[in-house]
């Protein structure tokens, strides 16, 4: 029996994780669930999945939850409630499905207490990739990727040895604005950006997909997960989201993982690895798909991928600065304070000022994150 603590249980990935493990009650059990503010959904989830522990990062939501706390569930309160849950004994794998840098400390605590990590929250690796890698090694822990591209690479890598890999290719849907020019992008609204062509996800990652920042982050995520330099990670736009990513081997072969665009597939693989379990999704019917297309990235109108590539090459605090500025910019765009095309500008300006600082601990990452947020807010 694998016991899970699901961080960000009320989100898109969290809810899909719970639904996926429902199929295998003899294999998976729910030890803990966490959320930020959505105490009503967390209450429902508690009634259904009966976790031993819960926590809500938001103090007021935690108080509301407490009024109706189900029997048998213990609520952990306080500013460090998520870290306390992460460090508890009694579970095996932390499913990290919180959004943004809020996932960093719980991930660190889970690794330090010897847990495995099923990782959806890419911002953890973007902001603190080298720190996390060292912690994994020191604590004999492992990350199992949930992000669909990284799941595809992870699966494809099983076809050869590491020294036989010549490069990897991440596929990108291109988001809702693929093919738009500068003037069109200047005019798009948050509600336009929230209509993703192939995936139904939380708001922040949906905006990141529209700016292609999500793909930039995924380059960094792949670099840390698979130990590859930036120049060996290519991106191609593949509107259908059928091929989830590919590995090019030195002998001219390319191995890819294909599936319907349904996150329950990589979620279940991350939790069942090295086995495969039948989930909700059937295999593809290729004669119905007929054709798969590949296009180039428009780096001029969508500069975020290049900003991330530069950040990854620079190292040090560059990617943490990019992430912090991006979180502020995305939030401001969602609240209609800035235009879509202001997002990369705010990130570039912030990143230039904060890219050369040594970061050795998660606490240092968080303190830089605070400073960059202040700076980025001053630009809005
Ligand atoms: P959602 O916005 O749907 O869910 C986010 C979850 O995190 C919610 O449970 C939310 O709680 C919780 N949360 C938000 N802020 C905080 C905070 N400050 N402290 C603690 N918990 C917090 O996001 P997604 O599920 O879409 O994405 C989660 C992560 O997975 C992201 O990093 C994303 O990049 C990654 N990912 C998502 C994919 C997808 O298909 N959705 C695909 C690949 C990666 P509450 O509900 O209470 O606000
Ligand atoms: Mg992805």
Tab-separated table of C-alpha atoms and ligand atoms in Angstrom:
chain	number	residue	atom	x	y	z
A	1	UNK	CA	0.000	0.000	0.000
A	2	UNK	CA	1.416	3.378	-1.031
A	3	UNK	CA	0.344	6.150	1.343
A	4	UNK	CA	0.051	9.581	-0.225
A	5	UNK	CA	0.115	13.148	1.039
A	6	UNK	CA	-1.426	15.348	-1.640
A	7	UNK	CA	-0.372	19.006	-1.506
A	8	UNK	CA	-2.780	21.164	-3.502
A	9	UNK	CA	-5.530	18.527	-3.319
A	10	UNK	CA	-8.253	21.001	-4.315
A	11	UNK	CA	-6.577	21.970	-7.601
A	12	UNK	CA	-6.779	20.543	-11.078
A	13	UNK	CA	-3.941	18.029	-10.562
A	14	UNK	CA	-4.935	17.297	-6.961
A	15	UNK	CA	-8.508	16.362	-7.838
A	16	UNK	CA	-7.387	14.286	-10.842
A	17	UNK	CA	-4.889	12.469	-8.612
A	18	UNK	CA	-7.613	11.544	-6.154
A	19	UNK	CA	-9.843	10.353	-8.972
A	20	UNK	CA	-7.024	8.250	-10.471
A	21	UNK	CA	-6.154	6.487	-7.218
A	22	UNK	CA	-9.813	5.734	-6.543
A	23	UNK	CA	-9.426	2.967	-9.133
A	24	UNK	CA	-6.899	1.157	-6.932
A	25	UNK	CA	-7.949	1.321	-3.265
A	26	UNK	CA	-5.857	-1.766	-2.519
A	27	UNK	CA	-2.705	0.015	-3.739
A	28	UNK	CA	-3.094	3.647	-2.696
A	29	UNK	CA	-4.389	5.344	0.425
A	30	UNK	CA	-4.752	9.010	1.303
A	31	UNK	CA	-2.716	10.021	4.344
A	32	UNK	CA	-2.993	13.816	4.086
A	33	UNK	CA	-4.621	16.502	1.969
A	34	UNK	CA	-3.777	20.199	1.804
A	35	UNK	CA	-5.181	23.329	0.168
A	36	UNK	CA	-4.887	27.080	0.383
A	37	UNK	CA	-8.346	28.681	0.720
A	38	UNK	CA	-10.896	26.288	-0.701
A	39	UNK	CA	-12.046	24.771	2.606
A	40	UNK	CA	-15.436	23.788	1.188
A	41	UNK	CA	-13.954	21.499	-1.454
A	42	UNK	CA	-11.398	20.227	1.052
A	43	UNK	CA	-14.255	19.260	3.386
A	44	UNK	CA	-15.937	17.326	0.594
A	45	UNK	CA	-12.675	15.583	-0.275
A	46	UNK	CA	-12.141	14.702	3.391
A	47	UNK	CA	-15.562	13.109	3.650
A	48	UNK	CA	-14.845	11.012	0.591
A	49	UNK	CA	-11.174	10.089	1.026
A	50	UNK	CA	-10.853	10.200	4.853
A	51	UNK	CA	-7.274	11.494	5.232
A	52	UNK	CA	-5.662	11.343	8.686
A	53	UNK	CA	-4.302	14.884	8.370
A	54	UNK	CA	-5.276	18.096	6.594
A	55	UNK	CA	-3.969	21.655	6.443
A	56	UNK	CA	-4.968	24.901	4.770
A	57	UNK	CA	-2.258	27.499	4.158
A	58	UNK	CA	-4.771	30.327	4.568
A	59	UNK	CA	-5.465	30.949	8.276
A	60	UNK	CA	-9.069	32.132	7.816
A	61	UNK	CA	-9.926	29.165	5.604
A	62	UNK	CA	-8.378	26.881	8.210
A	63	UNK	CA	-10.676	28.377	10.905
A	64	UNK	CA	-13.740	27.860	8.688
A	65	UNK	CA	-12.692	24.269	7.996
A	66	UNK	CA	-12.302	23.629	11.737
A	67	UNK	CA	-15.991	24.421	12.358
A	68	UNK	CA	-17.011	21.317	10.424
A	69	UNK	CA	-13.976	19.117	10.750
A	70	UNK	CA	-14.887	15.491	9.990
A	71	UNK	CA	-14.325	12.876	12.703
A	72	UNK	CA	-11.018	11.036	12.373
A	73	UNK	CA	-9.251	13.882	10.562
A	74	UNK	CA	-6.694	16.036	12.354
A	75	UNK	CA	-6.239	19.646	11.233
A	76	UNK	CA	-2.709	21.048	11.419
A	77	UNK	CA	-2.754	24.824	11.877
A	78	UNK	CA	-0.220	27.648	11.723
A	79	UNK	CA	2.138	29.242	9.216
A	80	UNK	CA	4.235	26.103	8.877
A	81	UNK	CA	1.283	23.667	8.683
A	82	UNK	CA	2.295	22.366	5.236
A	83	UNK	CA	5.884	21.762	6.299
A	84	UNK	CA	4.661	19.927	9.413
A	85	UNK	CA	2.501	17.639	7.260
A	86	UNK	CA	5.369	17.090	4.802
A	87	UNK	CA	7.692	15.972	7.608
A	88	UNK	CA	5.218	13.581	9.285
A	89	UNK	CA	6.021	9.897	9.412
A	90	UNK	CA	3.387	7.561	8.064
A	91	UNK	CA	3.308	8.233	4.345
A	92	UNK	CA	5.539	7.303	1.384
A	93	UNK	CA	5.002	9.767	-1.442
A	94	UNK	CA	4.216	13.468	-1.531
A	95	UNK	CA	2.168	14.447	-4.560
A	96	UNK	CA	3.290	18.034	-5.039
A	97	UNK	CA	0.411	19.729	-6.847
A	98	UNK	CA	0.445	23.168	-5.236
A	99	UNK	CA	0.968	26.019	-7.628
A	100	UNK	CA	3.957	28.364	-7.663
A	101	UNK	CA	6.762	28.775	-5.188
A	102	UNK	CA	4.402	27.899	-2.319
A	103	UNK	CA	5.376	24.276	-3.050
A	104	UNK	CA	9.063	24.766	-2.308
A	105	UNK	CA	9.264	24.358	1.495
A	106	UNK	CA	6.833	21.429	1.702
A	107	UNK	CA	8.836	19.663	-1.037
A	108	UNK	CA	12.094	20.281	0.811
A	109	UNK	CA	10.602	18.969	4.086
A	110	UNK	CA	9.196	15.898	2.355
A	111	UNK	CA	12.578	15.099	0.771
A	112	UNK	CA	14.447	15.688	4.037
A	113	UNK	CA	12.158	13.220	5.755
A	114	UNK	CA	12.929	10.574	3.127
A	115	UNK	CA	9.715	10.752	1.099
A	116	UNK	CA	9.481	10.243	-2.662
A	117	UNK	CA	8.018	13.124	-4.672
A	118	UNK	CA	5.448	12.825	-7.460
A	119	UNK	CA	6.025	16.279	-8.884
A	120	UNK	CA	3.554	18.429	-10.785
A	121	UNK	CA	4.781	21.723	-9.329
A	122	UNK	CA	7.505	22.654	-11.822
A	123	UNK	CA	8.214	25.958	-10.066
A	124	UNK	CA	10.007	23.980	-7.340
A	125	UNK	CA	12.654	22.826	-9.825
A	126	UNK	CA	12.707	26.120	-11.713
A	127	UNK	CA	13.495	28.141	-8.596
A	128	UNK	CA	15.662	25.669	-6.698
A	129	UNK	CA	16.704	22.917	-9.105
A	130	UNK	CA	20.305	22.511	-7.918
A	131	UNK	CA	19.314	22.672	-4.252
A	132	UNK	CA	16.607	20.050	-4.748
A	133	UNK	CA	18.966	17.773	-6.698
A	134	UNK	CA	21.468	17.818	-3.865
A	135	UNK	CA	18.754	17.158	-1.279
A	136	UNK	CA	17.475	14.186	-3.294
A	137	UNK	CA	20.948	12.683	-3.329
A	138	UNK	CA	21.651	13.342	0.360
A	139	UNK	CA	18.321	11.864	1.418
A	140	UNK	CA	18.147	8.970	-1.017
A	141	UNK	CA	14.924	10.329	-2.448
A	142	UNK	CA	13.560	10.526	-5.989
A	143	UNK	CA	11.246	12.642	-8.111
A	144	UNK	CA	8.626	11.013	-10.328
A	145	UNK	CA	7.487	13.606	-12.862
A	146	UNK	CA	3.785	14.259	-13.406
A	147	UNK	CA	4.194	17.031	-15.983
A	148	UNK	CA	3.140	15.310	-19.212
A	149	UNK	CA	6.242	16.259	-21.241
A	150	UNK	CA	8.581	15.038	-18.523
A	151	UNK	CA	6.596	11.872	-18.054
A	152	UNK	CA	6.989	11.272	-21.795
A	153	UNK	CA	10.761	11.885	-21.654
A	154	UNK	CA	11.094	9.690	-18.575
A	155	UNK	CA	9.275	6.873	-20.343
A	156	UNK	CA	11.199	7.338	-23.616
A	157	UNK	CA	14.540	7.331	-21.806
A	158	UNK	CA	13.861	3.742	-20.817
A	159	UNK	CA	14.636	2.837	-24.451
A	160	UNK	CA	18.386	3.549	-24.199
A	161	UNK	CA	21.318	4.567	-22.010
A	162	UNK	CA	21.937	8.105	-20.902
A	163	UNK	CA	25.111	8.437	-23.002
A	164	UNK	CA	23.108	7.420	-26.087
A	165	UNK	CA	20.822	10.468	-25.867
A	166	UNK	CA	21.672	13.217	-28.345
A	167	UNK	CA	18.862	15.619	-27.408
A	168	UNK	CA	15.277	15.745	-26.214
A	169	UNK	CA	12.318	17.475	-27.839
A	170	UNK	CA	9.579	18.985	-25.700
A	171	UNK	CA	6.303	19.471	-27.499
A	172	UNK	CA	4.266	22.637	-26.945
A	173	UNK	CA	0.605	23.086	-27.811
A	174	UNK	CA	1.422	26.713	-28.665
A	175	UNK	CA	-1.414	27.901	-26.422
A	176	UNK	CA	-4.508	29.854	-27.468
A	177	UNK	CA	-2.572	32.576	-29.308
A	178	UNK	CA	-0.346	30.600	-31.632
A	179	UNK	CA	0.098	32.587	-34.874
A	180	UNK	CA	-0.923	35.928	-33.294
A	181	UNK	CA	1.130	39.012	-34.159
A	182	UNK	CA	2.199	41.763	-31.743
A	183	UNK	CA	-0.911	43.907	-32.275
A	184	UNK	CA	-3.232	40.986	-31.732
A	185	UNK	CA	-1.327	39.945	-28.587
A	186	UNK	CA	-1.549	43.511	-27.234
A	187	UNK	CA	-5.330	43.230	-27.282
A	188	UNK	CA	-5.929	39.785	-25.724
A	189	UNK	CA	-7.741	39.589	-22.390
A	190	UNK	CA	-7.405	37.255	-19.434
A	191	UNK	CA	-10.557	35.412	-20.422
A	192	UNK	CA	-9.153	34.834	-23.942
A	193	UNK	CA	-5.954	33.519	-22.390
A	194	UNK	CA	-7.825	31.161	-20.076
A	195	UNK	CA	-9.223	29.224	-23.040
A	196	UNK	CA	-6.499	26.654	-23.613
A	197	UNK	CA	-6.935	24.630	-26.818
A	198	UNK	CA	-6.100	21.157	-25.441
A	199	UNK	CA	-5.713	21.116	-21.641
A	200	UNK	CA	-8.011	22.129	-18.798
A	201	UNK	CA	-5.758	23.383	-15.991
A	202	UNK	CA	-5.437	25.861	-13.117
A	203	UNK	CA	-5.385	29.569	-14.023
A	204	UNK	CA	-1.700	30.254	-13.464
A	205	UNK	CA	-0.373	27.458	-15.662
A	206	UNK	CA	-2.976	28.321	-18.305
A	207	UNK	CA	-1.582	31.861	-18.567
A	208	UNK	CA	1.966	30.439	-18.537
A	209	UNK	CA	0.930	28.239	-21.466
A	210	UNK	CA	-0.408	31.248	-23.362
A	211	UNK	CA	2.860	33.209	-22.929
A	212	UNK	CA	4.902	30.015	-23.498
A	213	UNK	CA	6.565	30.664	-20.139
A	214	UNK	CA	5.298	27.203	-19.248
A	215	UNK	CA	7.528	25.742	-21.967
A	216	UNK	CA	10.468	27.831	-20.774
A	217	UNK	CA	9.925	26.462	-17.262
A	218	UNK	CA	9.670	22.960	-18.675
A	219	UNK	CA	13.093	23.326	-20.327
A	220	UNK	CA	14.526	24.124	-16.898
A	221	UNK	CA	12.515	21.319	-15.304
A	222	UNK	CA	13.857	18.839	-17.892
A	223	UNK	CA	17.405	20.082	-17.435
A	224	UNK	CA	17.287	19.390	-13.691
A	225	UNK	CA	15.320	16.148	-13.906
A	226	UNK	CA	17.334	14.503	-16.661
A	227	UNK	CA	20.670	16.218	-16.171
A	228	UNK	CA	20.808	17.778	-19.637
A	229	UNK	CA	22.317	21.106	-20.697
A	230	UNK	CA	20.016	23.769	-22.127
A	231	UNK	CA	21.288	23.308	-25.696
A	232	UNK	CA	20.203	19.661	-25.744
A	233	UNK	CA	16.571	20.532	-25.008
A	234	UNK	CA	14.595	21.484	-28.104
A	235	UNK	CA	10.997	22.636	-28.411
A	236	UNK	CA	8.548	22.074	-31.238
A	237	UNK	CA	4.974	23.318	-31.476
A	238	UNK	CA	2.611	20.379	-31.822
A	239	UNK	CA	-0.935	21.709	-31.735
A	240	UNK	CA	-2.645	18.353	-31.225
A	241	UNK	CA	-0.909	17.534	-27.885
A	242	UNK	CA	-0.736	13.844	-28.826
A	243	UNK	CA	3.034	13.365	-28.756
A	244	UNK	CA	3.932	14.478	-25.255
A	245	UNK	CA	7.680	14.707	-25.907
A	246	UNK	CA	10.514	12.758	-27.523
A	247	UNK	CA	14.068	11.588	-27.021
A	248	UNK	CA	16.538	11.667	-29.910
A	249	UNK	CA	19.171	8.931	-29.666
A	250	UNK	CA	22.635	9.068	-31.263
A	251	UNK	CA	21.839	6.295	-33.773
A	252	UNK	CA	19.169	8.414	-35.483
A	253	UNK	CA	16.202	6.881	-33.662
A	254	UNK	CA	13.635	9.024	-31.888
A	255	UNK	CA	11.490	7.506	-29.150
A	256	UNK	CA	8.300	9.310	-28.170
A	257	UNK	CA	5.390	8.817	-25.769
A	258	UNK	CA	1.932	9.377	-27.238
A	259	UNK	CA	-1.392	9.479	-25.434
A	260	UNK	CA	-4.652	11.367	-25.370
A	261	UNK	CA	-4.180	14.724	-23.637
A	262	UNK	CA	-5.420	13.607	-20.213
A	263	UNK	CA	-3.348	14.296	-17.099
A	264	UNK	CA	-4.649	11.172	-15.370
A	265	UNK	CA	-2.255	9.217	-17.620
A	266	UNK	CA	1.018	10.759	-16.361
A	267	UNK	CA	-0.391	11.028	-12.819
A	268	UNK	CA	-1.062	7.290	-12.643
A	269	UNK	CA	2.308	6.471	-14.230
A	270	UNK	CA	4.149	8.618	-11.649
A	271	UNK	CA	2.356	6.771	-8.858
A	272	UNK	CA	2.550	3.237	-10.253
A	273	UNK	CA	6.093	3.367	-11.748
A	274	UNK	CA	7.776	1.057	-12.692
A	275	UNK	CA	4.478	-0.754	-13.307
A	276	UNK	CA	1.716	0.418	-15.623
A	277	UNK	CA	-1.891	0.396	-14.471
A	278	UNK	CA	-5.053	0.694	-16.504
A	279	UNK	CA	-6.629	4.097	-15.939
A	280	UNK	CA	-9.567	5.966	-17.431
A	281	UNK	CA	-8.015	6.597	-20.814
A	282	UNK	CA	-8.040	4.342	-23.864
A	283	UNK	CA	-5.218	4.186	-26.366
A	284	UNK	CA	-5.225	6.502	-29.360
A	285	UNK	CA	-6.972	5.529	-32.563
A	286	UNK	CA	-4.475	6.669	-35.158
A	287	UNK	CA	-6.688	6.429	-38.216
A	288	UNK	CA	-9.028	8.920	-36.526
A	289	UNK	CA	-6.149	11.328	-35.842
A	290	UNK	CA	-4.841	10.987	-39.406
A	291	UNK	CA	-2.093	13.574	-39.108
A	292	UNK	CA	0.221	15.117	-36.555
A	293	UNK	CA	1.771	18.518	-37.192
A	294	UNK	CA	4.965	20.229	-36.042
A	295	UNK	CA	5.651	23.971	-36.217
A	296	UNK	CA	8.343	26.368	-35.060
A	297	UNK	CA	8.170	28.511	-31.941
A	298	UNK	CA	7.700	32.235	-32.622
A	299	UNK	CA	10.371	33.526	-30.213
A	300	UNK	CA	9.901	37.136	-31.253
A	301	UNK	CA	6.271	37.448	-30.208
A	302	UNK	CA	6.604	34.865	-27.406
A	303	UNK	CA	9.962	35.747	-25.787
A	304	UNK	CA	9.444	33.848	-22.504
A	305	UNK	CA	11.094	30.630	-23.691
A	306	UNK	CA	14.270	32.506	-24.568
A	307	UNK	CA	14.208	34.357	-21.242
A	308	UNK	CA	14.147	30.980	-19.471
A	309	UNK	CA	16.897	29.573	-21.667
A	310	UNK	CA	19.077	32.535	-20.734
A	311	UNK	CA	18.177	32.070	-17.069
A	312	UNK	CA	19.088	28.397	-17.206
A	313	UNK	CA	22.450	29.144	-18.846
A	314	UNK	CA	23.198	31.850	-16.262
A	315	UNK	CA	22.375	29.674	-13.234
A	316	UNK	CA	22.586	31.227	-9.764
A	317	UNK	CA	19.424	33.230	-8.955
A	318	UNK	CA	18.338	33.858	-12.562
A	319	UNK	CA	15.510	31.338	-12.794
A	320	UNK	CA	14.232	32.073	-9.284
A	321	UNK	CA	14.050	35.752	-10.272
A	322	UNK	CA	12.236	34.902	-13.495
A	323	UNK	CA	9.727	32.788	-11.593
A	324	UNK	CA	9.019	35.458	-8.963
A	325	UNK	CA	8.517	38.180	-11.576
A	326	UNK	CA	6.336	35.833	-13.600
A	327	UNK	CA	4.084	35.064	-10.611
A	328	UNK	CA	3.538	38.799	-10.074
A	329	UNK	CA	3.044	39.496	-13.791
A	330	UNK	CA	0.554	36.637	-14.269
A	331	UNK	CA	-1.430	37.696	-11.221
A	332	UNK	CA	-1.496	41.310	-12.437
A	333	UNK	CA	-2.629	40.227	-15.902
A	334	UNK	CA	-5.406	38.072	-14.416
A	335	UNK	CA	-6.491	41.119	-12.371
A	336	UNK	CA	-6.469	43.278	-15.520
A	337	UNK	CA	-3.699	45.560	-14.252
A	338	UNK	CA	-1.344	44.936	-17.176
A	339	UNK	CA	-1.512	43.839	-20.808
A	340	UNK	CA	-0.570	40.350	-21.978
A	341	UNK	CA	2.496	41.766	-23.741
A	342	UNK	CA	3.657	43.464	-20.512
A	343	UNK	CA	4.255	40.057	-18.911
A	344	UNK	CA	7.616	39.315	-20.627
A	345	UNK	CA	8.718	42.938	-20.183
A	346	UNK	CA	8.211	42.826	-16.408
A	347	UNK	CA	10.041	39.509	-16.233
A	348	UNK	CA	13.017	40.716	-18.303
A	349	UNK	CA	13.413	43.907	-16.281
A	350	UNK	CA	13.236	42.076	-12.969
A	351	UNK	CA	15.505	39.260	-14.051
A	352	UNK	CA	18.301	41.643	-15.131
A	353	UNK	CA	18.484	43.078	-11.630
A	354	UNK	CA	18.488	39.818	-9.704
A	355	UNK	CA	20.268	37.229	-11.826
A	356	UNK	CA	23.684	36.996	-10.220
A	357	UNK	CA	23.085	36.011	-6.616
A	358	UNK	CA	24.286	32.712	-5.126
A	359	UNK	CA	21.458	30.656	-3.686
A	360	UNK	CA	22.350	27.683	-1.520
A	361	UNK	CA	19.232	26.979	0.505
A	362	UNK	CA	15.467	27.049	-0.005
A	363	UNK	CA	15.297	29.875	2.547
A	364	UNK	CA	17.668	31.966	0.416
A	365	UNK	CA	15.494	31.256	-2.629
A	366	UNK	CA	12.422	32.444	-0.714
A	367	UNK	CA	14.106	35.624	0.457
A	368	UNK	CA	15.189	36.441	-3.122
A	369	UNK	CA	11.653	35.628	-4.273
A	370	UNK	CA	10.285	38.284	-1.868
A	371	UNK	CA	12.698	40.945	-3.108
A	372	UNK	CA	11.995	40.263	-6.770
A	373	UNK	CA	8.241	40.365	-6.139
A	374	UNK	CA	8.603	43.816	-4.557
A	375	UNK	CA	10.635	45.005	-7.530
A	376	UNK	CA	8.237	43.530	-10.096
A	377	UNK	CA	5.269	45.121	-8.291
A	378	UNK	CA	7.019	48.491	-8.475
A	379	UNK	CA	6.967	48.169	-12.280
A	380	UNK	CA	3.183	47.729	-12.405
B	1	LIG	P1	-4.627	24.822	-9.514
B	1	LIG	O1	-4.635	26.297	-9.462
B	1	LIG	O2	-5.788	24.126	-10.119
B	1	LIG	O3	-4.462	24.249	-8.019
B	1	LIG	C1	-3.492	24.743	-7.169
B	1	LIG	C2	-3.551	24.056	-5.823
B	1	LIG	O4	-2.572	24.658	-4.964
B	1	LIG	C3	-4.888	24.213	-5.101
B	1	LIG	O5	-5.112	23.094	-4.286
B	1	LIG	C4	-4.645	25.465	-4.237
B	1	LIG	O6	-5.508	25.529	-3.110
B	1	LIG	C5	-3.209	25.236	-3.816
B	1	LIG	N1	-2.513	26.478	-3.494
B	1	LIG	C6	-2.533	27.634	-4.192
B	1	LIG	N2	-1.781	28.563	-3.585
B	1	LIG	C7	-1.296	27.991	-2.469
B	1	LIG	C8	-0.494	28.459	-1.393
B	1	LIG	N3	-0.015	29.715	-1.339
B	1	LIG	N4	-0.191	27.597	-0.403
B	1	LIG	C9	-0.655	26.326	-0.421
B	1	LIG	N5	-1.438	25.837	-1.401
B	1	LIG	C10	-1.741	26.650	-2.408
B	1	LIG	O7	-3.275	24.397	-10.214
B	1	LIG	P2	-2.958	23.116	-11.109
B	1	LIG	O8	-3.475	21.890	-10.437
B	1	LIG	O9	-3.331	23.382	-12.498
B	1	LIG	O10	-1.372	23.116	-11.078
B	1	LIG	C11	-0.646	22.705	-9.927
B	1	LIG	C12	0.826	22.602	-10.292
B	1	LIG	O11	0.963	21.561	-11.256
B	1	LIG	C13	1.395	23.863	-10.945
B	1	LIG	O12	2.699	24.051	-10.520
B	1	LIG	C14	1.353	23.556	-12.436
B	1	LIG	O13	2.375	24.218	-13.143
B	1	LIG	C15	1.594	22.051	-12.434
B	1	LIG	N6	1.036	21.346	-13.587
B	1	LIG	C16	-0.309	21.372	-13.815
B	1	LIG	C17	-0.857	20.728	-14.915
B	1	LIG	C18	-2.337	20.696	-15.149
B	1	LIG	O14	-2.785	20.023	-16.095
B	1	LIG	N7	-3.144	21.366	-14.360
B	1	LIG	C19	0.006	20.029	-15.874
B	1	LIG	C20	1.401	20.023	-15.509
B	1	LIG	C21	1.887	20.666	-14.417
B	1	LIG	P3	-6.958	26.295	-3.198
B	1	LIG	O15	-7.800	25.444	-4.113
B	1	LIG	O16	-7.415	26.281	-1.796
B	1	LIG	O17	-6.675	27.638	-3.757
B	2	LIG	MG1	3.576	20.251	-19.252
